[in-house]
Structures are given as structure tokens and as C-alpha cells.
mmCIF file of C-alpha atoms and ligand atoms in Angstrom:
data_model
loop_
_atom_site.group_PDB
_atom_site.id
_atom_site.type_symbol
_atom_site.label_atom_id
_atom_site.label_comp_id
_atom_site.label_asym_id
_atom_site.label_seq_id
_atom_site.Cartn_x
_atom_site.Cartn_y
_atom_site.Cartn_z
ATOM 1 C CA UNK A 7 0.000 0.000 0.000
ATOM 2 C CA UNK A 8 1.334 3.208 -1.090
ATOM 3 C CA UNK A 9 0.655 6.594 1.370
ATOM 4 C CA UNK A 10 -0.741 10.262 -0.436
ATOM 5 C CA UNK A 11 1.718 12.316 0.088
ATOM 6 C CA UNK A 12 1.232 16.230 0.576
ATOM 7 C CA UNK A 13 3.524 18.918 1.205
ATOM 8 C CA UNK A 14 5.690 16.683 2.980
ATOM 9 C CA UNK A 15 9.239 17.968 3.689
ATOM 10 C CA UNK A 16 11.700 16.560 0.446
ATOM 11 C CA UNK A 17 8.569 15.351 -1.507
ATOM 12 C CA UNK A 18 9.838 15.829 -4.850
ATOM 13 C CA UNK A 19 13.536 14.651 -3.735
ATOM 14 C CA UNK A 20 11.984 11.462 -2.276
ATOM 15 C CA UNK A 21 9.780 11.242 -5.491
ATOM 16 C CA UNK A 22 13.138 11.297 -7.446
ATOM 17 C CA UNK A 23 14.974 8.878 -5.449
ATOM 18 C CA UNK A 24 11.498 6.395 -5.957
ATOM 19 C CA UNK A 25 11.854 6.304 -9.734
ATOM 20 C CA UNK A 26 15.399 6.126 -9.871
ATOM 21 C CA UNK A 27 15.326 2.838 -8.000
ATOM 22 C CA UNK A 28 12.780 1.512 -10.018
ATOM 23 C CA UNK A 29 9.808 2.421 -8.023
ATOM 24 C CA UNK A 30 6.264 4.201 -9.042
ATOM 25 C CA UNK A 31 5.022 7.470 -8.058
ATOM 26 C CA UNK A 32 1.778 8.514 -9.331
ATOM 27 C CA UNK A 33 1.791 12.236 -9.827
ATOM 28 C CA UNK A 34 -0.920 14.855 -10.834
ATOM 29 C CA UNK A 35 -1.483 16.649 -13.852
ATOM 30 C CA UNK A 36 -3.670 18.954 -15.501
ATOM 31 C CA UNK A 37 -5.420 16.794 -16.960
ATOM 32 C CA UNK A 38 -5.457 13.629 -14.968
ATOM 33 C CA UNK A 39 -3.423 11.833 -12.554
ATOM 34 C CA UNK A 40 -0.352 9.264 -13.749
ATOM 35 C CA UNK A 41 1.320 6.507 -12.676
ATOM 36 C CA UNK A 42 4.884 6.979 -13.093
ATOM 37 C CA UNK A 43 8.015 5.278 -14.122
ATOM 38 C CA UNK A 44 11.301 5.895 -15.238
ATOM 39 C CA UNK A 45 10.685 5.593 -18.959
ATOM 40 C CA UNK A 46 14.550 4.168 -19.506
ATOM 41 C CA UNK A 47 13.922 1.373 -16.519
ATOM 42 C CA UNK A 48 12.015 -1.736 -18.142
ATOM 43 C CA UNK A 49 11.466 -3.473 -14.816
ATOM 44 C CA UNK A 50 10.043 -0.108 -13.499
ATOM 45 C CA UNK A 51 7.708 0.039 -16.775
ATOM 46 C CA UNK A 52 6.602 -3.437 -16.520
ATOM 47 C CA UNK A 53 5.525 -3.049 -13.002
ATOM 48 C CA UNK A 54 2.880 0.163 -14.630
ATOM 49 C CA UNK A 55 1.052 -2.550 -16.901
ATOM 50 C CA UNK A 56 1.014 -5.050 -13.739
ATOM 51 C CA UNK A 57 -0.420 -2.366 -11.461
ATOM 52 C CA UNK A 58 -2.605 -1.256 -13.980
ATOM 53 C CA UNK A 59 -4.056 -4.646 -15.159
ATOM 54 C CA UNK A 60 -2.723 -3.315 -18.678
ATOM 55 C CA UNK A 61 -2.106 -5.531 -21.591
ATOM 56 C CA UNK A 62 1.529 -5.025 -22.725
ATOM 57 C CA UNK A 63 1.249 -3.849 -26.264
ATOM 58 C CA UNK A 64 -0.574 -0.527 -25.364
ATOM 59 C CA UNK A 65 2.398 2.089 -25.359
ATOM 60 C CA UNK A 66 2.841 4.499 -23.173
ATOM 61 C CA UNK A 67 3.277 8.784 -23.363
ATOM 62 C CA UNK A 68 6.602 9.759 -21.759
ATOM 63 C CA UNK A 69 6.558 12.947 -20.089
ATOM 64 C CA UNK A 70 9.436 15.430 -20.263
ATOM 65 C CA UNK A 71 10.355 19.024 -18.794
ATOM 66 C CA UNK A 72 11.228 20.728 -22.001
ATOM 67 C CA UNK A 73 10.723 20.963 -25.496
ATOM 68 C CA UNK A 74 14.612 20.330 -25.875
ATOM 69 C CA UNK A 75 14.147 17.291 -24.615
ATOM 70 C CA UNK A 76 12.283 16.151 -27.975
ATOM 71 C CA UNK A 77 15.548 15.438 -29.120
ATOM 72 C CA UNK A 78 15.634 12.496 -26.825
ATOM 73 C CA UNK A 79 13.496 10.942 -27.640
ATOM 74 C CA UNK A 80 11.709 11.716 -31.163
ATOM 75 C CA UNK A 81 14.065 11.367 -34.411
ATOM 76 C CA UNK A 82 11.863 13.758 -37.009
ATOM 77 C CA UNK A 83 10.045 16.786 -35.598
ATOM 78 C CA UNK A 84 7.540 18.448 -38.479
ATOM 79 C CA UNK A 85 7.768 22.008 -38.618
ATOM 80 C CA UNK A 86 3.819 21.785 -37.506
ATOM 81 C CA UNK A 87 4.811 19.444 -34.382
ATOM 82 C CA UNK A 88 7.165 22.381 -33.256
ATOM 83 C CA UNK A 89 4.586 25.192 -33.761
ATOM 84 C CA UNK A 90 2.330 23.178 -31.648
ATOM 85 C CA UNK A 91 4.817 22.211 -29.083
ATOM 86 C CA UNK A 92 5.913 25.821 -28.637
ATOM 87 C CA UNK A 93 2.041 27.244 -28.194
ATOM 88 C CA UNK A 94 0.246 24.268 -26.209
ATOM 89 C CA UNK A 95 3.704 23.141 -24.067
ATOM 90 C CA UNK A 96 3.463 22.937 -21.137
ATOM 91 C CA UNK A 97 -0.215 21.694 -21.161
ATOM 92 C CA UNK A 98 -2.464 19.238 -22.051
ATOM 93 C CA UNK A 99 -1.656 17.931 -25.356
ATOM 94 C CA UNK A 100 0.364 14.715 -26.392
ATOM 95 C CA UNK A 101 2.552 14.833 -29.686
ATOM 96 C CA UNK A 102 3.004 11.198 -31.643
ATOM 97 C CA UNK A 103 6.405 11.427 -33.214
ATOM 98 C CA UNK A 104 8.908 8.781 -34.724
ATOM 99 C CA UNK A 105 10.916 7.267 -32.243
ATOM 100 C CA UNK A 106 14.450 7.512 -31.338
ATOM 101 C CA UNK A 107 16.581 4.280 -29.777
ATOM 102 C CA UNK A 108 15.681 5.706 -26.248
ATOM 103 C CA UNK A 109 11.764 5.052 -26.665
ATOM 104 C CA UNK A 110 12.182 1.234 -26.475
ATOM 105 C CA UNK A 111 9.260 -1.300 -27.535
ATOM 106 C CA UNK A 112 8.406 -1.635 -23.904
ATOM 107 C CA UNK A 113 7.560 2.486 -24.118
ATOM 108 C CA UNK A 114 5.676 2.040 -28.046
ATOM 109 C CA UNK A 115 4.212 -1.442 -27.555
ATOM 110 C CA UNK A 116 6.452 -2.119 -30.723
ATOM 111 C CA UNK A 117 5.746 0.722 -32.518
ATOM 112 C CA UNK A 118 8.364 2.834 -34.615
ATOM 113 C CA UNK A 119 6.239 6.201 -32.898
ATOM 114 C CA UNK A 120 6.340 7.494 -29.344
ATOM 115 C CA UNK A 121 4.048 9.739 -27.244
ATOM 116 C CA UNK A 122 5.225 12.663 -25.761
ATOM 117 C CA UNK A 123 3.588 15.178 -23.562
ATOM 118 C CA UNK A 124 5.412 18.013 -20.907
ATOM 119 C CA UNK A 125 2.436 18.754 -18.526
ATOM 120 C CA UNK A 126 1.678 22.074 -16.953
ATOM 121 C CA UNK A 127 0.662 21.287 -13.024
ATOM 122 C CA UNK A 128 3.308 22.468 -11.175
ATOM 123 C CA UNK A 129 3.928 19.603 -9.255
ATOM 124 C CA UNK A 130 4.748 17.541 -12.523
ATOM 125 C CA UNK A 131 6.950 20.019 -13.773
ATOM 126 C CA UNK A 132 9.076 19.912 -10.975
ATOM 127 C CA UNK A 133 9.331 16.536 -10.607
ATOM 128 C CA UNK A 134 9.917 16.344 -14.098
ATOM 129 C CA UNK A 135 12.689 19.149 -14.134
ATOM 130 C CA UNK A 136 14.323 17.415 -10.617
ATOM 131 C CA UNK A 137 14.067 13.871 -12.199
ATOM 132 C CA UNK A 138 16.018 15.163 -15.343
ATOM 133 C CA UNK A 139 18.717 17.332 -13.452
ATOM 134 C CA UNK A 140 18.967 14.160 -11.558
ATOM 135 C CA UNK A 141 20.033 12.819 -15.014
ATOM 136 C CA UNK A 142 16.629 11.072 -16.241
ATOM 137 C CA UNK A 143 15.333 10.992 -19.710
ATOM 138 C CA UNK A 144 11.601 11.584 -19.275
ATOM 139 C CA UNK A 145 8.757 9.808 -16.989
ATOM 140 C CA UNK A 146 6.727 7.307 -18.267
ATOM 141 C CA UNK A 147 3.053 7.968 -17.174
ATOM 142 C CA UNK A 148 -0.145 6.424 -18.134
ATOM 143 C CA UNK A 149 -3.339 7.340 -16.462
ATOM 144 C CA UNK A 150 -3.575 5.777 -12.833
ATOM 145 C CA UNK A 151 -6.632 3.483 -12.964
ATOM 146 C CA UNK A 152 -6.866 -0.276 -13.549
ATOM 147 C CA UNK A 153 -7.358 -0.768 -17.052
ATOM 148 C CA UNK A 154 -10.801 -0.451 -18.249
ATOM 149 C CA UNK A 155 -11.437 2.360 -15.304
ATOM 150 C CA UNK A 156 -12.312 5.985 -15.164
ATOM 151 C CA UNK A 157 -9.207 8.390 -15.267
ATOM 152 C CA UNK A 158 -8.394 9.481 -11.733
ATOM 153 C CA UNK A 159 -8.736 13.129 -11.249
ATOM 154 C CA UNK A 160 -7.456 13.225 -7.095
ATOM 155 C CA UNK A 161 -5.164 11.564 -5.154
ATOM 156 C CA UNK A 162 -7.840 9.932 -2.860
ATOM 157 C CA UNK A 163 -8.764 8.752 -6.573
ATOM 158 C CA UNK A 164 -5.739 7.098 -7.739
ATOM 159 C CA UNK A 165 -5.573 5.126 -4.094
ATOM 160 C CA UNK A 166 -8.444 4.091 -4.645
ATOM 161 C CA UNK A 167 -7.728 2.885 -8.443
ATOM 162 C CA UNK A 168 -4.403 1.222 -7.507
ATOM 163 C CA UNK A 169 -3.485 1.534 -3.733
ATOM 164 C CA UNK A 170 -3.662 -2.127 -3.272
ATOM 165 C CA UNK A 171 -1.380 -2.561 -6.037
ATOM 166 C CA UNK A 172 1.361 -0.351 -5.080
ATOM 167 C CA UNK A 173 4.045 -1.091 -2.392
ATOM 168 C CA UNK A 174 5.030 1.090 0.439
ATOM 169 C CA UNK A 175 7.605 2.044 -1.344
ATOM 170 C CA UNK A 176 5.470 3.571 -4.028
ATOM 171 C CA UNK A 177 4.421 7.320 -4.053
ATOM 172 C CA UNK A 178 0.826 8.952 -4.580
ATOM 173 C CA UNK A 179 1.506 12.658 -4.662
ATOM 174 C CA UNK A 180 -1.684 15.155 -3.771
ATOM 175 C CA UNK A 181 -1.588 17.843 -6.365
ATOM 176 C CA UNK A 182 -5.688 18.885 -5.825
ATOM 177 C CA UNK A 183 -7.923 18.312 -8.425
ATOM 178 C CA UNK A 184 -6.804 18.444 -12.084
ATOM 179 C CA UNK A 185 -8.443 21.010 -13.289
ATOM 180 C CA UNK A 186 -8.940 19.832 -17.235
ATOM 181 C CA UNK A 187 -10.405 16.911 -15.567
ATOM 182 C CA UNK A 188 -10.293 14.414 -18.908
ATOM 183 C CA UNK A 189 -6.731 13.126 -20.790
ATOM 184 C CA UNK A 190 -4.980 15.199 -22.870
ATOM 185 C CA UNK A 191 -5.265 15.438 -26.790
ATOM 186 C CA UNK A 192 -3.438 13.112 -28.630
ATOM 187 C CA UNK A 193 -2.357 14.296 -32.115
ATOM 188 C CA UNK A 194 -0.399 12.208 -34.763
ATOM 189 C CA UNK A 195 2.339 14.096 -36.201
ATOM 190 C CA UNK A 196 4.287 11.502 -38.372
ATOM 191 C CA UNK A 197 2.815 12.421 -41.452
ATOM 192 C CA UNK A 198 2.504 15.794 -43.428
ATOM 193 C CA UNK A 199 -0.635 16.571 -42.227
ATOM 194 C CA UNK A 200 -1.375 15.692 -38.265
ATOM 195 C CA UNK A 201 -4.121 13.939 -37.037
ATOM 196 C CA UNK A 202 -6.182 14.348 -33.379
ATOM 197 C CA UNK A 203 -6.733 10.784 -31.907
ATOM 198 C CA UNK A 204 -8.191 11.509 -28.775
ATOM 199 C CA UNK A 205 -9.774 14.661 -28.767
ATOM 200 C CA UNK A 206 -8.945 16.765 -25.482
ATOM 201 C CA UNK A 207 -8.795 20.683 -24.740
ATOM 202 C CA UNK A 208 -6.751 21.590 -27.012
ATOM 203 C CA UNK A 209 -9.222 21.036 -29.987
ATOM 204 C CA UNK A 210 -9.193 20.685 -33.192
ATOM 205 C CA UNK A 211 -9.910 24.635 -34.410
ATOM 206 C CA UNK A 212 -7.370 25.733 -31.542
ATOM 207 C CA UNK A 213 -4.407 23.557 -33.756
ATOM 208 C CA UNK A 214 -6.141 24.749 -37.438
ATOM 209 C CA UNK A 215 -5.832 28.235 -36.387
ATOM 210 C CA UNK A 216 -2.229 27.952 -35.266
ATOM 211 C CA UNK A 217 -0.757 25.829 -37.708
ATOM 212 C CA UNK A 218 -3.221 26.875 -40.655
ATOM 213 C CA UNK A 219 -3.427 23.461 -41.882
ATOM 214 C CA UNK A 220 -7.027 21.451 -42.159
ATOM 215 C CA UNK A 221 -6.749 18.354 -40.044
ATOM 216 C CA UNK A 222 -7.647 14.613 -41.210
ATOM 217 C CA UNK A 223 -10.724 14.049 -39.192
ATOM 218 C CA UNK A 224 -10.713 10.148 -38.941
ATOM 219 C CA UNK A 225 -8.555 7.887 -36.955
ATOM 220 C CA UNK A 226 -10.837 5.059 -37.858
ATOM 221 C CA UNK A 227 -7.737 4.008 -40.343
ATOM 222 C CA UNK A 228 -5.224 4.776 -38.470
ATOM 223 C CA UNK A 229 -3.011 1.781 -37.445
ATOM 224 C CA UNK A 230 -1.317 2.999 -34.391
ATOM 225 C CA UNK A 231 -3.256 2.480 -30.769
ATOM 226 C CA UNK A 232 -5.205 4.757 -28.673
ATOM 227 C CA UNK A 233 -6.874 3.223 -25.964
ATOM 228 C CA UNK A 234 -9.781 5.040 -26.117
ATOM 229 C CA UNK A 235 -10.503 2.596 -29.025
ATOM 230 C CA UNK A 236 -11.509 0.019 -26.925
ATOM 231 C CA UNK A 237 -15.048 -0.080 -25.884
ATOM 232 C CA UNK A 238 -14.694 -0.697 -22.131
ATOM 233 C CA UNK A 239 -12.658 2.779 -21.474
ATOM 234 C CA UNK A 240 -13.574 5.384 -19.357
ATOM 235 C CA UNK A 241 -16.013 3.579 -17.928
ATOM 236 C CA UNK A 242 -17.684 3.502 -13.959
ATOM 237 C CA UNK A 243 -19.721 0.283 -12.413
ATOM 238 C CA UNK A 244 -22.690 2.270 -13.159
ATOM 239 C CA UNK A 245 -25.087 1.795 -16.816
ATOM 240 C CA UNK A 246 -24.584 5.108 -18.464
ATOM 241 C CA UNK A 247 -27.225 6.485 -20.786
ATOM 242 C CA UNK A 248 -26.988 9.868 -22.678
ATOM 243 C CA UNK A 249 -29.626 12.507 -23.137
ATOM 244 C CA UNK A 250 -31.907 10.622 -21.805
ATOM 245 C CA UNK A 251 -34.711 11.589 -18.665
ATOM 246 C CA UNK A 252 -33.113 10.536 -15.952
ATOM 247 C CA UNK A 253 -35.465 8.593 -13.913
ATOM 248 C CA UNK A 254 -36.038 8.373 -9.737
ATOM 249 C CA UNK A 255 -33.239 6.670 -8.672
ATOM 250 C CA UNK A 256 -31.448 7.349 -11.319
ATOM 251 C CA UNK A 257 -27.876 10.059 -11.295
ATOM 252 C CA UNK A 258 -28.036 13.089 -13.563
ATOM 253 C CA UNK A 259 -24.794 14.834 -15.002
ATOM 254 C CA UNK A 260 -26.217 18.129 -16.666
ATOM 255 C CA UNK A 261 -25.603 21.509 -17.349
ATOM 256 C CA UNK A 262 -26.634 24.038 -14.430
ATOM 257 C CA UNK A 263 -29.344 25.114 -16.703
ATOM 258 C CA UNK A 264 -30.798 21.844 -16.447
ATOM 259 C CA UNK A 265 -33.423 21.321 -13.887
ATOM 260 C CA UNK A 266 -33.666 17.811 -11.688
ATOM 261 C CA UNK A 267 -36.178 15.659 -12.000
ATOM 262 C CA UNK A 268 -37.931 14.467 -8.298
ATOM 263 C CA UNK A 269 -36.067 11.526 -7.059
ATOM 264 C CA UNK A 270 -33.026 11.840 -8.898
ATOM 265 C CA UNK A 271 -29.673 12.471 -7.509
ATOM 266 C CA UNK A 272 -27.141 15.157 -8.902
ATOM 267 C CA UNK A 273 -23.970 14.005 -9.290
ATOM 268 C CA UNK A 274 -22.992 17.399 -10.866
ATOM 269 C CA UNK A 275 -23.859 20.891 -12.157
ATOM 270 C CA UNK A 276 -21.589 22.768 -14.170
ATOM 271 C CA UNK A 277 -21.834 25.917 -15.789
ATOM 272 C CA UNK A 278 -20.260 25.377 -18.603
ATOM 273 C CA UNK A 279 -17.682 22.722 -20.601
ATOM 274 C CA UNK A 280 -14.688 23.651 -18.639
ATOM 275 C CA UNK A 281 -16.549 22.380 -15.365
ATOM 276 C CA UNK A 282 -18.195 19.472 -17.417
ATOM 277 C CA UNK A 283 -14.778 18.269 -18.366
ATOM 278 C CA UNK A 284 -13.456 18.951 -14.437
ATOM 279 C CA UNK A 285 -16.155 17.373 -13.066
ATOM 280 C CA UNK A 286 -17.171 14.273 -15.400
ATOM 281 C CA UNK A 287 -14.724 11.560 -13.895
ATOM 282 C CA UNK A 288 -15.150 12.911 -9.810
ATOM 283 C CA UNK A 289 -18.965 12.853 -10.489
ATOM 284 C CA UNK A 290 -19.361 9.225 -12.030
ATOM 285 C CA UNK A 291 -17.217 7.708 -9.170
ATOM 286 C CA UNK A 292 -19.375 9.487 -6.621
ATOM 287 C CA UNK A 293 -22.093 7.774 -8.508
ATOM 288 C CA UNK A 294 -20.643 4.502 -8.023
ATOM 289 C CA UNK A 295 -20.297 5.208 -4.547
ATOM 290 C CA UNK A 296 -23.528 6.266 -3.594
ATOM 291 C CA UNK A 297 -24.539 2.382 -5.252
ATOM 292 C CA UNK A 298 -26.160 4.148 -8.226
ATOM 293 C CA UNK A 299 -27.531 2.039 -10.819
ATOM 294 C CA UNK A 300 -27.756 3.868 -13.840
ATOM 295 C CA UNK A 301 -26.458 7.511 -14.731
ATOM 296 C CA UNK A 302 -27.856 9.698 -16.818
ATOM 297 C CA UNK A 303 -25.436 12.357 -18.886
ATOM 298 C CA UNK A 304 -27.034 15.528 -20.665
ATOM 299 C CA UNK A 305 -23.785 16.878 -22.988
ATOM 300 C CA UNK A 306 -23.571 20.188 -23.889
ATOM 301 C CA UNK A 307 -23.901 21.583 -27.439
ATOM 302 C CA UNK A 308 -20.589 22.398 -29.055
ATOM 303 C CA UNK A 309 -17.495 21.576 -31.088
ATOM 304 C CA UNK A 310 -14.707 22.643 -28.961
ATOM 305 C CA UNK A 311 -14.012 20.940 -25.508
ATOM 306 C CA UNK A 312 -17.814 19.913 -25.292
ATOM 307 C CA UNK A 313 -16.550 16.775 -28.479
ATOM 308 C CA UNK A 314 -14.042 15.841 -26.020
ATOM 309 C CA UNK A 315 -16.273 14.877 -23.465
ATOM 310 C CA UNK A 316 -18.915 13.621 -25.930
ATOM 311 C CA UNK A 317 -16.117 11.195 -26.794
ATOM 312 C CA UNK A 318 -15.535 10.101 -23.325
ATOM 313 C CA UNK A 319 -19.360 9.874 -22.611
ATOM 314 C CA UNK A 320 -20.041 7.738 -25.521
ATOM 315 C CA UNK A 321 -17.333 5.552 -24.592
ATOM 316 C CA UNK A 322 -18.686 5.349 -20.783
ATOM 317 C CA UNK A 323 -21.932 4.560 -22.240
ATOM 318 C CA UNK A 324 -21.245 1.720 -24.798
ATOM 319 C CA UNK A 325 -18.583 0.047 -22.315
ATOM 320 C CA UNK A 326 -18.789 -4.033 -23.153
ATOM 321 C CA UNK A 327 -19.143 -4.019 -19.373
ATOM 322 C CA UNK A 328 -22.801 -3.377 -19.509
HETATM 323 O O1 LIG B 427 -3.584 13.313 -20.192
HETATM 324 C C1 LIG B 427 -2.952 12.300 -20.426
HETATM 325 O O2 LIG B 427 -2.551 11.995 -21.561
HETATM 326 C C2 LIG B 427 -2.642 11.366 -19.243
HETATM 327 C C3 LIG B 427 -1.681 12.089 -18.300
HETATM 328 C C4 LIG B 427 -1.244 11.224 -17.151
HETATM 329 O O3 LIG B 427 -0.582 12.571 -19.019
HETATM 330 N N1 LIG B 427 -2.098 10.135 -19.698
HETATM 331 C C5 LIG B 427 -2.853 9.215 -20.334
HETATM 332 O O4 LIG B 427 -2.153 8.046 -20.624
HETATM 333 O O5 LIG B 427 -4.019 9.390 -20.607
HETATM 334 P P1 LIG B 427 -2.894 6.702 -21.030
HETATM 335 O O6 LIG B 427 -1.816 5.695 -21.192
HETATM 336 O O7 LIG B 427 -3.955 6.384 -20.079
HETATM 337 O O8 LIG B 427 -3.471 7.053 -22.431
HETATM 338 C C6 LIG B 427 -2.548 7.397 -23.440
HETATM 339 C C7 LIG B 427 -3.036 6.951 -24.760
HETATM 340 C C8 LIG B 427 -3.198 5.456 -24.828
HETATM 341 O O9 LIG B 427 -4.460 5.209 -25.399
HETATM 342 C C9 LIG B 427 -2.111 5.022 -25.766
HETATM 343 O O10 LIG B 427 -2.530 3.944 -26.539
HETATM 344 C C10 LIG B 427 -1.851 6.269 -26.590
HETATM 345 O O11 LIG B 427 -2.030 7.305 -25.697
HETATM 346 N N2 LIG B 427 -0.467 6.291 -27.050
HETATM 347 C C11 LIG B 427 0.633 6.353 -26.315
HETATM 348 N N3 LIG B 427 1.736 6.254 -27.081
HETATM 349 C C12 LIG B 427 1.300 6.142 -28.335
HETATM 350 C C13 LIG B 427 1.928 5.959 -29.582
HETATM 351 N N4 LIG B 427 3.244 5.859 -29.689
HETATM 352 N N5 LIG B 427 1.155 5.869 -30.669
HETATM 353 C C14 LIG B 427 -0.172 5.945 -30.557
HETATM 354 N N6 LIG B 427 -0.848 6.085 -29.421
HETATM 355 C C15 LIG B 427 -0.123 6.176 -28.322
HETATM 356 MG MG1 LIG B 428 -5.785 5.844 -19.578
#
């Protein structure tokens, strides 16, 4: 079992000295909370798809302190890829680039591309910065849930997700809530023309505007992995049904604007997408705690952030679990 750790004297020192001997620490980010490893340590690696009930061949994103350290670990880097680097770095976009001898198959699940991503809560840059002065390459992070699981957006979140998988001498670092609240965007940027395959807050107009170039839409042919492929992602123990009138007994994830029916618990209220996107993740697993059967999820109208979550709705609702 693995402590939460908060502003506890040393904590990114001790957090250093963890991964370097092989351990885990599962750190907070913007957008969600990861479990990570030293992305040069196989053992350490392995141990993230054992915790995490994940099977091997799903690669990982390392995470890094600095755009310079691209060079790392990505061979090619598109003029594009830069331009996006340099405006959405640090934050909560991941960049799919061809790999350089350092991203080893246990990183790409085999793959000739790595994912890389340098996150913007503070706590993970300084970890990230300390772990790399301390001479490490980048930190190897998926989200910290059991496979199949909601993303954890707290600490109390990720010990519930994996504390009985993690030794004592693990880490779970408190960083507060993330305040994205759902993964970051992955984009593809082997080819000429780079492609979004996980849609997150950075969305698709905010790259066409920077890097005036019209995006593929599809990943549907796309041969590398997401996850998010997989129907039973970003799913809670709860059914969950979209748009639909949430019935006594039922939860109810809705804009502010929407009223609740009698008998129906709120599991959360936002005022707009940001807080939708916050929220989502902390609200279903407070339905699953309160033993609800069934969730209901109103989305709101949009293309930005608002397809993001659609994404990660529609994939809670059609999990193979139900
Ligand atoms: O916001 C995030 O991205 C969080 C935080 C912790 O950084 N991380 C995260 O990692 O969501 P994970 O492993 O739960 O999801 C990353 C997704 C996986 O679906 C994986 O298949 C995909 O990124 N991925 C990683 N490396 C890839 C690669 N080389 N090619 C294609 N997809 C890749
Ligand atoms: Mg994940």
C-alpha cells in the first residue's frame, strides 16, 4: 500500500529517489493523474502494466520538462509538431512522433512512434525538471486506474484505483484536483498533415488556427493504438445512458441550466464545458459510490471541448461491461 503524500518535507527529492530505484510514483497533472516510471527502466515500466491490469502492447506517453528534450526521444520533428509544441507546451496535449533508440518497444508497444507530452501542473513540472537534473530521460506515465477504469482526477482517486497494487515504497503525490479533468489530446504528427486521436482541450480549431493546416478528421484508419478505441474505457460500475430523462433513482450529469427531476440524484452541475470536463470523472465515481444504478449524462452543445467529453461519454456509455 502506497501513502498520499502532501507537502511533505523533500517530496519531490523522495519522489526522485522512488523512480530512480525503479519504483512508481503517481503524480498529478492537468489533466489527470499518472502513474509513473522511469521511462529508460524496463522493470520499473513493466511493473505500470502489472499495477494497472494493462495488456503489454498498449504504449505508453513519456513525459518530459522541455521541449529540448524532444531530441531524446523523437528522431523527425515536423515544422507543424514544433509550432504546436511551442504554443500548447506545457499543457495538455500529447505529440506522436517517430521514435528515437531511447523510446524502447516496452515504451511504443512495438511501434516505430512514441508519445510525448510536458504537462503544466506544477507539481509535474518539478518533478519532471528534478528527475532530469537528476540525469533522467523523461517519466513514463499512463493514467492511474486499472485498465478499463475511469481516469483518476485526485489523489484519494488514484488510491483508490491502484493503492492495493502499489508497495510502500510507491508514491501517490496530492496535487488537488486536475483542473482539465479528462486526458490530454493526442495528435499524430508523423505524417505531413497531423491527425487528433483523442480529442482533449486543445481542440481541433485551436491547432487549425495555429498551424493553418485542415486536419484529417478520422482515426478510424489509423493503425497505431489509442486506448480510447476500446469499448470498455472510461467507464464507472454504473449503466450510463446519454440525453436521456433521468429517472427516480437514477444520477443526472447536466448543465446548471438543467433542472432535476424528483427523485433523482445530482452528481454534478456545471456551468459550462470547462466544469463538465473537471467534473465528469469525480462525479461518475461518486455515482458509483452512492450504489447508483444507472447515470444519466445531458452533454452540452458544441465543437470545442464539449466533443471531447462527448467522446468520453459515448465511450462510458457503450462500455462491453454493460
Ligand atoms: O492526459 C494524459 O494523456 C494522461 C496524463 C497522465 O498525461 N495520460 C494518459 O495516458 O491518458 P494513457 O496511457 O492512459 O493514455 C494514453 C493513450 C493510450 O491510449 C495510448 O494507446 C496512446 O495514448 N499512445 C501512447 N503512445 C502512443 C503511440 N506511440 N502511438 C499511438 N498512441 C499512443
Ligand atoms: Mg488511460
Amino acid at each position: 500500500m502506497a501513502d498520499i503524500s502532501k507537502n511533505t518535507p523533500n517530496l519531490i527529492q523522495k519522489s526522485v529517489l522512488s523512480l530512480q530505484s525503479g519504483n512508481l510514483v503517481a503524480f498529478p497533472t492537468e489533466t489527470v493523474y499518472g502513474l509513473g516510471a522511469d521511462a529508460t527502466n524496463e522493470i520499473a515500466v513493466g511493473r505500470v502494466y502489472i499495477v494497472k491490469g494493462r495488456p503489454s502492447d498498449h504504449p505508453l506517453i513519456v513525459h518530459i520538462s522541455s521541449i529540448n528534450g524532444l531530441a531524446d526521444w523523437a528522431t523527425q520533428v515536423p515544422e507543424y509538431a514544433i509550432e504546436l509544441a511551442r504554443a500548447f507546451w506545457p499543457g495538455p496535449m500529447s505529440l506522436i512522433l517517430p521514435r528515437t533508440k531511447l523510446a524502447q518497444d516496452f515504451i511504443t508497444g512495438g511501434q516505430e512512434n512514441v508519445g510525448l507530452r510536458i504537462p503544466s501542473h506544477p507539481l509535474a513540472l518539478e518533478l519532471l525538471r528534478q528527475f532530469e537534473l537528476a540525469g533522467g530521460k523523461g517519466i513514463a506515465a499512463p493514467s492511474a486506474n486499472r485498465f478499463g477504469a475511469l481516469s483518476p482526477t485526485t489523489a484519494d482517486a488514484v488510491y483508490q484505483e491502484l493503492g492495493a497494487y502499489l508497495t510502500g515504497s510507491d508514491l501517490i503525490l496530492d496535487g488537488d484536483q486536475s483542473t482539465v479533468g479528462i486526458e490530454s489530446t493526442i495528435i499524430d504528427c508523423t505524417g505531413t498533415i497531423p491527425q487528433i486521436l483523442r480529442p482533449g482541450a486543445i481542440t481541433t480549431k485551436m491547432v487549425e488556427e495555429l498551424i493553418n493546416i485542415k486536419l484529417i478528421q478520422t482515426a478510424d484508419d489509423n493503425s497505431v493504438r489509442v486506448s480510447g478505441h476500446f469499448q470498455s474505457h472510461y467507464a464507472p460500475k454504473a449503466k450510463v445512458v446519454l440525453g436521456e430523462n433521468a429517472q427516480p433513482g437514477d444520477g443526472l450529469i447536466a448543465l446548471s441550466s438543467v433542472p432535476t427531476p424528483p427523485g433523482v440524484t445530482r452528481l454534478s452541475s456545471p456551468n459550462d464545458a470547462k466544469e463538465f470536463a473537471r467534473n465528469l470523472y469525480q462525479a461518475l465515481r461518486n455515482g458509483d459510490h452512492l450504489g447508483i444504478g444507472q447515470i444519466s449524462i445531458i452533454l452540452p452543445n458544441g465543437e470545442g471541448l464539449e466533443k471531447a467529453i462527448k467522446d468520453r461519454v459515448e465511450k462510458a456509455a457503450s462500455s462491453l461491461r454493460h
